[in-house]
PDB file of C-alpha atoms in Angstrom:
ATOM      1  CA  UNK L   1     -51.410 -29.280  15.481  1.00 55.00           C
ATOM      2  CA  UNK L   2     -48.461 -28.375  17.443  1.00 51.00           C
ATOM      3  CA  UNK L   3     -47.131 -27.491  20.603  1.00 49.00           C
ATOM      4  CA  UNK L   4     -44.675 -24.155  21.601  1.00 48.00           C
ATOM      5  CA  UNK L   5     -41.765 -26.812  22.187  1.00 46.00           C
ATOM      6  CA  UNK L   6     -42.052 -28.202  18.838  1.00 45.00           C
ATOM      7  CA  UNK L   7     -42.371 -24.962  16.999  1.00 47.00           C
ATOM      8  CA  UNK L   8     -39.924 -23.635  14.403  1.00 41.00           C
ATOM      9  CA  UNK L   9     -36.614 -22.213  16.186  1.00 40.00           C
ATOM     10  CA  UNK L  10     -36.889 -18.835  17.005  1.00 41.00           C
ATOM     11  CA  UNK L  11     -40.796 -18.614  18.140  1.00 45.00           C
ATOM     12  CA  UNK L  12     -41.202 -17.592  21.543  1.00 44.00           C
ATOM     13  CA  UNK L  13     -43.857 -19.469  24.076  1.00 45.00           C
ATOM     14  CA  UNK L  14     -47.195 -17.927  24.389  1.00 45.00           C
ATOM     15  CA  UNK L  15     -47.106 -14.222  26.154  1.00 46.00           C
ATOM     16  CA  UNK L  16     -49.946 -13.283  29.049  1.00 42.00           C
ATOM     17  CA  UNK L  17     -52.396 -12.876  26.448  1.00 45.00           C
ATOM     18  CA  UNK L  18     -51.810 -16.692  24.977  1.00 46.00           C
ATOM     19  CA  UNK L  19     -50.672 -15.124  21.475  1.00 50.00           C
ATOM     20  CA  UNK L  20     -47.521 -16.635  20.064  1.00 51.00           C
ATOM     21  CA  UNK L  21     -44.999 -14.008  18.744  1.00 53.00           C
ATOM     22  CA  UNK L  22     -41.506 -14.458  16.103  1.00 47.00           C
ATOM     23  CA  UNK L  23     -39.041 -11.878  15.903  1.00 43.00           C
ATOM     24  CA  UNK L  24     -38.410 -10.671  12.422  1.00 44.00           C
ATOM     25  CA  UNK L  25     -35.129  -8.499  11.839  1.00 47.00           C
ATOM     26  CA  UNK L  26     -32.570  -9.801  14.190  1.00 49.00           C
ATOM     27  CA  UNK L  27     -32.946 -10.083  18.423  1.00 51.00           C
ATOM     28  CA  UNK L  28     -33.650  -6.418  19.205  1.00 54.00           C
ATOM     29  CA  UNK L  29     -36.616  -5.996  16.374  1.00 52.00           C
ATOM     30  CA  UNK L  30     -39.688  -6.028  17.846  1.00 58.00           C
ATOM     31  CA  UNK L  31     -42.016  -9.022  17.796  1.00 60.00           C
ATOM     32  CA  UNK L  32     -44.787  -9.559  14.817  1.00 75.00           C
ATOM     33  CA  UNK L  33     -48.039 -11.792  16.409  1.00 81.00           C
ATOM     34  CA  UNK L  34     -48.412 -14.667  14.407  1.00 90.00           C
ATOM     35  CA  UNK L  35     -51.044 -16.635  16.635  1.00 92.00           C
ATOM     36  CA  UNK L  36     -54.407 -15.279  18.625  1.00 93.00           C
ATOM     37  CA  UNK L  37     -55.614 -16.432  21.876  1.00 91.00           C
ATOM     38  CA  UNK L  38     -59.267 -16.847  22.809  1.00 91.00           C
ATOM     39  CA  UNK L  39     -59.271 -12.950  24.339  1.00 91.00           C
ATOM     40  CA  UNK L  40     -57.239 -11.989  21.320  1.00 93.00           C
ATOM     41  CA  UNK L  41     -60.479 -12.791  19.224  1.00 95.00           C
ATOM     42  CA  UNK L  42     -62.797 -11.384  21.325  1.00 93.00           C
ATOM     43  CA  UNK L  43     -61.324  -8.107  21.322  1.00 92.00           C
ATOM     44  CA  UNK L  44     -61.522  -8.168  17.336  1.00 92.00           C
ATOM     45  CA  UNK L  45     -65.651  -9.362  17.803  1.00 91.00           C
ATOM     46  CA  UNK L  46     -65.638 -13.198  17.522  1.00 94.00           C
ATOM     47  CA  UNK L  47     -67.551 -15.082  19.869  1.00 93.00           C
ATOM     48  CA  UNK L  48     -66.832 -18.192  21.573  1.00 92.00           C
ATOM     49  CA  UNK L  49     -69.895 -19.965  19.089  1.00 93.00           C
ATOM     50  CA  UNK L  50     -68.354 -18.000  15.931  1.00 95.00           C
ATOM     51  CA  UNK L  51     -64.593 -19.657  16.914  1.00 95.00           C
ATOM     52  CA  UNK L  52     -66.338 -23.122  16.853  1.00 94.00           C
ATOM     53  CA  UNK L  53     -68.022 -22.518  13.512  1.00 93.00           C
ATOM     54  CA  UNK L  54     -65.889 -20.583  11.410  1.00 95.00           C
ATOM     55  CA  UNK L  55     -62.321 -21.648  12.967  1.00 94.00           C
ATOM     56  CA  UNK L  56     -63.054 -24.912  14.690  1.00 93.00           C
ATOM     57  CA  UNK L  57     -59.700 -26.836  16.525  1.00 94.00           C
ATOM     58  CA  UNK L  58     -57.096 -24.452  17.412  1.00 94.00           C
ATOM     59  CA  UNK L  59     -53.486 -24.396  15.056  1.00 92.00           C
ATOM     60  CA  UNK L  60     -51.374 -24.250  18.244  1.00 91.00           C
ATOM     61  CA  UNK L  61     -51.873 -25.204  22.149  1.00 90.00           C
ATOM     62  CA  UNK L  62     -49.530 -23.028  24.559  1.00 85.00           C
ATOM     63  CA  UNK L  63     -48.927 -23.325  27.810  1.00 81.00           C
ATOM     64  CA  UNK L  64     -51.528 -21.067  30.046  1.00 75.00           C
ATOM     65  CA  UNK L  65     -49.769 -18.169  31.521  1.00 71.00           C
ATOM     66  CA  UNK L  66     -51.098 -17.881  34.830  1.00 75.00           C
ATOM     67  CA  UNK L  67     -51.715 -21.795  36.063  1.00 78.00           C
ATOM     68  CA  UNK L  68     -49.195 -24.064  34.421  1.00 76.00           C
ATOM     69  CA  UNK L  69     -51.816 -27.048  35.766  1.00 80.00           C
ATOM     70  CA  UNK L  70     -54.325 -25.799  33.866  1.00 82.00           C
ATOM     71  CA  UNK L  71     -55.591 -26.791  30.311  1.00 86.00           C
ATOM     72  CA  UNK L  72     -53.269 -25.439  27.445  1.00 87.00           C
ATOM     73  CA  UNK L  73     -53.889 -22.135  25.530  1.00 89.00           C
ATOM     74  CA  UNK L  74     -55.922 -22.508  22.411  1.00 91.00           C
ATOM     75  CA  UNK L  75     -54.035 -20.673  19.731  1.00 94.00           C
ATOM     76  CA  UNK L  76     -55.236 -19.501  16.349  1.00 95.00           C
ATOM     77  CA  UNK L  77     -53.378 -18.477  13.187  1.00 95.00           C
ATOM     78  CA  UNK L  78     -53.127 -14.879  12.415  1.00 95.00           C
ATOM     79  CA  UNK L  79     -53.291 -15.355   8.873  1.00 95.00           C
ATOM     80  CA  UNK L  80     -56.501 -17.316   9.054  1.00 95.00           C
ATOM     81  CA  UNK L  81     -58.268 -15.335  11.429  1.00 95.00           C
ATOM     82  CA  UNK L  82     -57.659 -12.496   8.950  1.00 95.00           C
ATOM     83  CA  UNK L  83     -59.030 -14.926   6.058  1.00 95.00           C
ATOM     84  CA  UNK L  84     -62.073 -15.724   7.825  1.00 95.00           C
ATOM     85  CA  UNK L  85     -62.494 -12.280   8.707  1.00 95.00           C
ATOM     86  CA  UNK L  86     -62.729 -11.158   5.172  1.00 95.00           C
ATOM     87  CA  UNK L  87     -65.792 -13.876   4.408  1.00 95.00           C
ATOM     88  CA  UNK L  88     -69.184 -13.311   4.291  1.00 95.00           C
ATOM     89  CA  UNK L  89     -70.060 -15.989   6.235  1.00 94.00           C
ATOM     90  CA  UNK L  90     -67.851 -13.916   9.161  1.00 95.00           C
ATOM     91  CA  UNK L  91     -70.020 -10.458   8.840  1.00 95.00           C
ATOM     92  CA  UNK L  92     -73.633 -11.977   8.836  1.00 95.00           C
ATOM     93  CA  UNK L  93     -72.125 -14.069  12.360  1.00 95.00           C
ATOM     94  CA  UNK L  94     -70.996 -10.600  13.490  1.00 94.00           C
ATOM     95  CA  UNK L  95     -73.855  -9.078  12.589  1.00 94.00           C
ATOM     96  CA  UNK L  96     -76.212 -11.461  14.419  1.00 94.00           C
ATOM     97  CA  UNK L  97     -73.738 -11.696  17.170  1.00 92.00           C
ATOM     98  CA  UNK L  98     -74.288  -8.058  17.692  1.00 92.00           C
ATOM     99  CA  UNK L  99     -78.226  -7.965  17.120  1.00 93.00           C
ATOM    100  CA  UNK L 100     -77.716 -10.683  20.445  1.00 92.00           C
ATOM    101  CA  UNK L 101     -75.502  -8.801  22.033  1.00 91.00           C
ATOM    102  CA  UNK L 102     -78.180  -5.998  22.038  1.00 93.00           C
ATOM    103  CA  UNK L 103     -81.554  -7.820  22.878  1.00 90.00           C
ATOM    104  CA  UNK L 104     -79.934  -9.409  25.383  1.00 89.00           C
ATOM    105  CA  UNK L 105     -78.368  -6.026  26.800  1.00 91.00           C
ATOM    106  CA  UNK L 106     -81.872  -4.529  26.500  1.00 88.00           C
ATOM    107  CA  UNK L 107     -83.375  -7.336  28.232  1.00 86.00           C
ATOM    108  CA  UNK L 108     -81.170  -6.681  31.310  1.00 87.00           C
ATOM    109  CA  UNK L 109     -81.571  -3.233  31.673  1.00 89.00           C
ATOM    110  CA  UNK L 110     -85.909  -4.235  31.382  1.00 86.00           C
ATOM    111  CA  UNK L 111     -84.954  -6.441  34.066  1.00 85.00           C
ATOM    112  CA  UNK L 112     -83.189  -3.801  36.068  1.00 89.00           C
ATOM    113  CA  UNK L 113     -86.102  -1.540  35.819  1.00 89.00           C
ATOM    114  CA  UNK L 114     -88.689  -4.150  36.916  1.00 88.00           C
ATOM    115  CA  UNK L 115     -86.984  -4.766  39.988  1.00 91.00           C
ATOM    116  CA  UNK L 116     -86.291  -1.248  40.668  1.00 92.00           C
ATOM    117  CA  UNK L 117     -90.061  -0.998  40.592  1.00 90.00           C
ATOM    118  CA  UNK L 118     -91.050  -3.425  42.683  1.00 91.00           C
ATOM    119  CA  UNK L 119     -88.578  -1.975  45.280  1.00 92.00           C
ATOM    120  CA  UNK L 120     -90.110   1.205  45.414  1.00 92.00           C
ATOM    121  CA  UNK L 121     -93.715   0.482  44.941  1.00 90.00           C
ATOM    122  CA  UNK L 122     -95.853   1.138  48.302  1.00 92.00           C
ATOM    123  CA  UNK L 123     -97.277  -2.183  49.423  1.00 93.00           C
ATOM    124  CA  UNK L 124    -100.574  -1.172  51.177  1.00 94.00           C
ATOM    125  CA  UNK L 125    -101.760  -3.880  53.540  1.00 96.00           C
ATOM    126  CA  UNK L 126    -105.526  -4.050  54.684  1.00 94.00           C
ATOM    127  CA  UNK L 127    -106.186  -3.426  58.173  1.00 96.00           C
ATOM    128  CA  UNK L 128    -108.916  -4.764  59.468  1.00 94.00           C
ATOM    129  CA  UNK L 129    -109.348  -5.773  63.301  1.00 93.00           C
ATOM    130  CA  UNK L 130    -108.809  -8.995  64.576  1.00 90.00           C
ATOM    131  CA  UNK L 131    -111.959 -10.624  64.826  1.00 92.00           C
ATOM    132  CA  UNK L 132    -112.955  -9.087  61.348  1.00 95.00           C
ATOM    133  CA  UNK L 133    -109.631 -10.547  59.923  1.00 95.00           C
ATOM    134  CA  UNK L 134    -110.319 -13.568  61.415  1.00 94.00           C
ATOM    135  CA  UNK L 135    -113.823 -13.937  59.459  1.00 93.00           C
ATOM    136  CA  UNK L 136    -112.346 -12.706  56.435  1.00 94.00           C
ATOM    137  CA  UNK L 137    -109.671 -15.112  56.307  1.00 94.00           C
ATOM    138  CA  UNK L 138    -111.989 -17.920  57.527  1.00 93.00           C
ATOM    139  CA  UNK L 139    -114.474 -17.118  54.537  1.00 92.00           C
ATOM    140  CA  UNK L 140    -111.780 -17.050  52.123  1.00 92.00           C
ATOM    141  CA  UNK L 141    -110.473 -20.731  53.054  1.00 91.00           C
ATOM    142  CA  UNK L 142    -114.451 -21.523  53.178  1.00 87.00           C
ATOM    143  CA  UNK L 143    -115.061 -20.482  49.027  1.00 87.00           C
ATOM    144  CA  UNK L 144    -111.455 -21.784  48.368  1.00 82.00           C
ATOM    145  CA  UNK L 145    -112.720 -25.331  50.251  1.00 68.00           C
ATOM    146  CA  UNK L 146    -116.120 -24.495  48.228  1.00 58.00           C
ATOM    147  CA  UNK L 147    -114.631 -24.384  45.206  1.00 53.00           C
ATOM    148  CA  UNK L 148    -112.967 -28.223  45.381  1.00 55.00           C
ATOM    149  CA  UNK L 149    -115.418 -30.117  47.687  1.00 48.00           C
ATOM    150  CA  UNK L 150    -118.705 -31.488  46.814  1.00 48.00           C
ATOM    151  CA  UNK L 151    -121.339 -29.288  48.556  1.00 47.00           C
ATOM    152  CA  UNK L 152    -121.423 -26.614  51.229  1.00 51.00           C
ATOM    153  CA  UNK L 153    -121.432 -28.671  54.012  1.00 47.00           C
ATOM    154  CA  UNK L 154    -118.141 -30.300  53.577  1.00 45.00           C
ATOM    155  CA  UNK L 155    -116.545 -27.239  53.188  1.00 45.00           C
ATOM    156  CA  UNK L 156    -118.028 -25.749  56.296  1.00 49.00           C
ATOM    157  CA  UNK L 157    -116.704 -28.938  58.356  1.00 46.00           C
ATOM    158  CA  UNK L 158    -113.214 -28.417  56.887  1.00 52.00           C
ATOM    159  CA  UNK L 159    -113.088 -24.993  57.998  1.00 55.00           C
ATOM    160  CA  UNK L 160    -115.156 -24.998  61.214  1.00 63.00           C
ATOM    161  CA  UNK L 161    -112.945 -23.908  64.464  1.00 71.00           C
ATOM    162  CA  UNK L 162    -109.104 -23.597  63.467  1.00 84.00           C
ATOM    163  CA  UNK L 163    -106.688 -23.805  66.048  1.00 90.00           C
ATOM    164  CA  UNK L 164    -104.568 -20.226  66.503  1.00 92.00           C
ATOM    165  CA  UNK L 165    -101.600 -21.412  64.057  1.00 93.00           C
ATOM    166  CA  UNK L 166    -103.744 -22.195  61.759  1.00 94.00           C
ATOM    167  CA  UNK L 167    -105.766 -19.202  61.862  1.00 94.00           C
ATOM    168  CA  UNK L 168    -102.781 -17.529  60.951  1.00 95.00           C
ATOM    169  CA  UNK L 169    -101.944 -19.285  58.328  1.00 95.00           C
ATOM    170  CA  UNK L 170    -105.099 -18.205  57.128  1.00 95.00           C
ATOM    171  CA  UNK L 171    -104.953 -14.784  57.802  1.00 96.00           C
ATOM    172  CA  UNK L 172    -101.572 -14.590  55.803  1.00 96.00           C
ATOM    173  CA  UNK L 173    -103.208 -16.539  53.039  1.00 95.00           C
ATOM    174  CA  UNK L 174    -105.953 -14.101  52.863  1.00 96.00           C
ATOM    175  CA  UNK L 175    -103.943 -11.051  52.728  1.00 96.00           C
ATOM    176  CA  UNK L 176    -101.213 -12.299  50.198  1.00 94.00           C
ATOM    177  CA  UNK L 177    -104.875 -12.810  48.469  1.00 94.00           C
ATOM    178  CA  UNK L 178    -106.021  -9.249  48.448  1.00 93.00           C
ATOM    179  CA  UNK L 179    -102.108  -8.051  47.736  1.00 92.00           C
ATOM    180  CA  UNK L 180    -102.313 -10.074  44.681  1.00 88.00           C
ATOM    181  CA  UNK L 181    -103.052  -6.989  42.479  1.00 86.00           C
ATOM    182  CA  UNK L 182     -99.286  -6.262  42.720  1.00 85.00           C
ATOM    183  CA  UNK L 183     -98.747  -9.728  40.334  1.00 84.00           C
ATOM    184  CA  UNK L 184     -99.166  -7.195  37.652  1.00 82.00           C
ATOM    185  CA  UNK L 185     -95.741  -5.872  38.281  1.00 82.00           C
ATOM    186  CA  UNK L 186     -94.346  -8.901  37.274  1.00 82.00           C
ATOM    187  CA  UNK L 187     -95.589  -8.726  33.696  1.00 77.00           C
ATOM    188  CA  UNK L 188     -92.863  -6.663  32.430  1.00 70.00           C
ATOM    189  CA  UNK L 189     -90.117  -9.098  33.874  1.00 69.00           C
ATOM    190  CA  UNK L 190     -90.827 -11.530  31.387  1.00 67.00           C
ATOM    191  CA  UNK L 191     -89.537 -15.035  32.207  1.00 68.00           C
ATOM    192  CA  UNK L 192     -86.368 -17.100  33.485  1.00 70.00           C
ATOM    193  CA  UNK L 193     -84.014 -15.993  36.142  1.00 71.00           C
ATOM    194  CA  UNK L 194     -85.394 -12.465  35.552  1.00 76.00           C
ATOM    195  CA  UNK L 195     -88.867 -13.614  36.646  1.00 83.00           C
ATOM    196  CA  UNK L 196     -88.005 -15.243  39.120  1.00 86.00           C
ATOM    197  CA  UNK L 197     -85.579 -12.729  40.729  1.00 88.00           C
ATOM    198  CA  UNK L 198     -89.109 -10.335  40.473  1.00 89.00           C
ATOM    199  CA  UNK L 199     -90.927 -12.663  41.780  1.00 90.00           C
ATOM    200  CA  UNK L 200     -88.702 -13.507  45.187  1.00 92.00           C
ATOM    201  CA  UNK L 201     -88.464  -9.672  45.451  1.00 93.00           C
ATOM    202  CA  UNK L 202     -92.347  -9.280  45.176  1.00 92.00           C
ATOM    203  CA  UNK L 203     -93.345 -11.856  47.351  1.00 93.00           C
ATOM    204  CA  UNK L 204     -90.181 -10.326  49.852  1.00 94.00           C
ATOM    205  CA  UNK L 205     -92.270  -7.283  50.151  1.00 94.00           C
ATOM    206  CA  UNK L 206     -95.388  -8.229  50.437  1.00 95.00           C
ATOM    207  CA  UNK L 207     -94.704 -10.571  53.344  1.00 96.00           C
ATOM    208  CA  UNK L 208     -92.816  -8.113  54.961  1.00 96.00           C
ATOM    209  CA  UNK L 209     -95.736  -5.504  54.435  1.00 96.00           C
ATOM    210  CA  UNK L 210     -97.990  -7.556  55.734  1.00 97.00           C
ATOM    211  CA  UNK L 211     -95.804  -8.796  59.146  1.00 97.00           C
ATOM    212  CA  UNK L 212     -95.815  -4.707  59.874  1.00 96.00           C
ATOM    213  CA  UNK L 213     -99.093  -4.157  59.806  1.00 96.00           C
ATOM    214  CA  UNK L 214    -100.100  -6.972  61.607  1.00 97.00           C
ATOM    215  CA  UNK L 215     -97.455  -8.104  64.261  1.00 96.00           C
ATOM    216  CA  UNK L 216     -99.010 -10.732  65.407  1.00 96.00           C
ATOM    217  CA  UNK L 217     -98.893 -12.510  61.722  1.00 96.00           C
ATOM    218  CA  UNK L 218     -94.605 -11.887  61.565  1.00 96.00           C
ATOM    219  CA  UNK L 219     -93.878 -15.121  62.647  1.00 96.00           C
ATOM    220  CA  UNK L 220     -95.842 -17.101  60.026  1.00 96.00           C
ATOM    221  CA  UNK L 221     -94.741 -14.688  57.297  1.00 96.00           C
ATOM    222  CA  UNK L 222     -91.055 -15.784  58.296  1.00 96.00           C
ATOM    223  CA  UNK L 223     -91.756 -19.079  58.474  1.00 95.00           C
ATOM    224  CA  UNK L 224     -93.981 -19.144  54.703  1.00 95.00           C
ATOM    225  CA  UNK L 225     -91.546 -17.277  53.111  1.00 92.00           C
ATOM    226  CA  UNK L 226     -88.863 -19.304  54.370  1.00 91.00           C
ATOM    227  CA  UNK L 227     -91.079 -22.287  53.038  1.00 89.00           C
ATOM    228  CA  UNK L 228     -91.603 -21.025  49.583  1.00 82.00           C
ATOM    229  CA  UNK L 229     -87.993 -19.695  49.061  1.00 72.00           C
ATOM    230  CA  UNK L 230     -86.546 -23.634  50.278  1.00 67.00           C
ATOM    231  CA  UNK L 231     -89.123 -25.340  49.818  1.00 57.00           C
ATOM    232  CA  UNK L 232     -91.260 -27.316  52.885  1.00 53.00           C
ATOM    233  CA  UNK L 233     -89.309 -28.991  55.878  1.00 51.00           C
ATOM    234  CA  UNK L 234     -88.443 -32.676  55.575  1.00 50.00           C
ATOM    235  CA  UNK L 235     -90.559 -34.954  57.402  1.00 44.00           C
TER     236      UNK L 235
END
């Protein structure tokens, strides 16, 4: 491997694209490339993991254009570039590369789609009164409690007489319950960051659904929202 400054006389450093040019034909003739940067590539289809496995280690390192600080140019022969382009081994990673290229392009725009969705489906929040809501959201903790205690009457003592933020908390609980339904709008999301970007927008909605139809409940929709989006307050 070499560098620009110990190149043959005559070869120029590497241009803005990091290719390294000779003249052929006297001073005035116009430059052939004989060298290929890492753009240079992919504007002829390689990809960063087909450079590693067909090409591997670079012929030539140039200086880097734009920051002279930063890490030198990784240059590739023309003439084998055009060698490995001509190999089978090339066209079935181009192939593949493309068949990626395409899923994953596909998988974005499903993405897209799903959240545009989810932005313009109508949340509809129950609204019962008060004291109603209260019972429902009491009864809902109760079978909840039910469902991990021992018998009836220890969940009954764990829910008997809340105090009003807890209530609340309650209330919210139960209502996030019954909005549940709109999970199924997250099927199509599928999973990583486009899952969870569905998911924050989801549960976005719904808590903001649910602090408009019941005004009292806004504050503890901030505040559980808040909770689930950085996690609980330090002790």
């Amino acid at each position: 491997m070499t560098t620009p400054e110990q190149d043959h006389e005559g070869r120029e450093p590497a241009d803005g694209l990091g290719e390294q040019r000779v003249r052929e034909g006297g001073a005035d003739a116009r430059p052939t490339r004989t060298h290929l940067s890492a753009a240079g590539l992919r504007s002829r289809g390689w990809t960063g993991g087909m450079v590693r496995q067909l090409l591997g280690e670079p012929d030539l390192l140039g200086v880097n254009p734009h920051v002279r600080s930063a890490p030198p140019t990784r240059l590739y022969l023309v003439e084998r570039v055009e060698a490995v382009e001509r190999s089978d081994g090339f066209r079935a990673a181009a192939a593949a590369a493309r068949r990626s290229g395409a899923e994953k392009a596909a998988d974005r725009r499903r993405r897209r789609e799903v959240l545009a969705r989810i932005a313009a489906e109508p949340v509809t929040v129950p609204r019962p009164a008060p004291e109603e809501l209260a019972a429902l959201a009491v009864e809902h903790r109760r079978r909840g409690k039910e469902g991990r205690a021992h018998g009836r009457e220890e969940a009954h003592a764990v829910v008997a007489d809340p105090d009003p933020d807890t209530l609340r908390r309650w209330k919210v609980d139960y209502l996030c319950h019954r909005l549940a339904r709109y999970d199924d709008l997250l099927d199509a999301a599928g999973g990583g960051p486009g899952r969870a970007a569905a998911e924050e927008l989801l549960r976005s909605r719904v808590y903001t659904a649910i602090a408009e139809a019941h005004p009292d409940l806004a504050q503890e929709c901030e505040r559980q929202l808040r909770e689930r989006q950085c996690g609980p307050p330090r002790a």
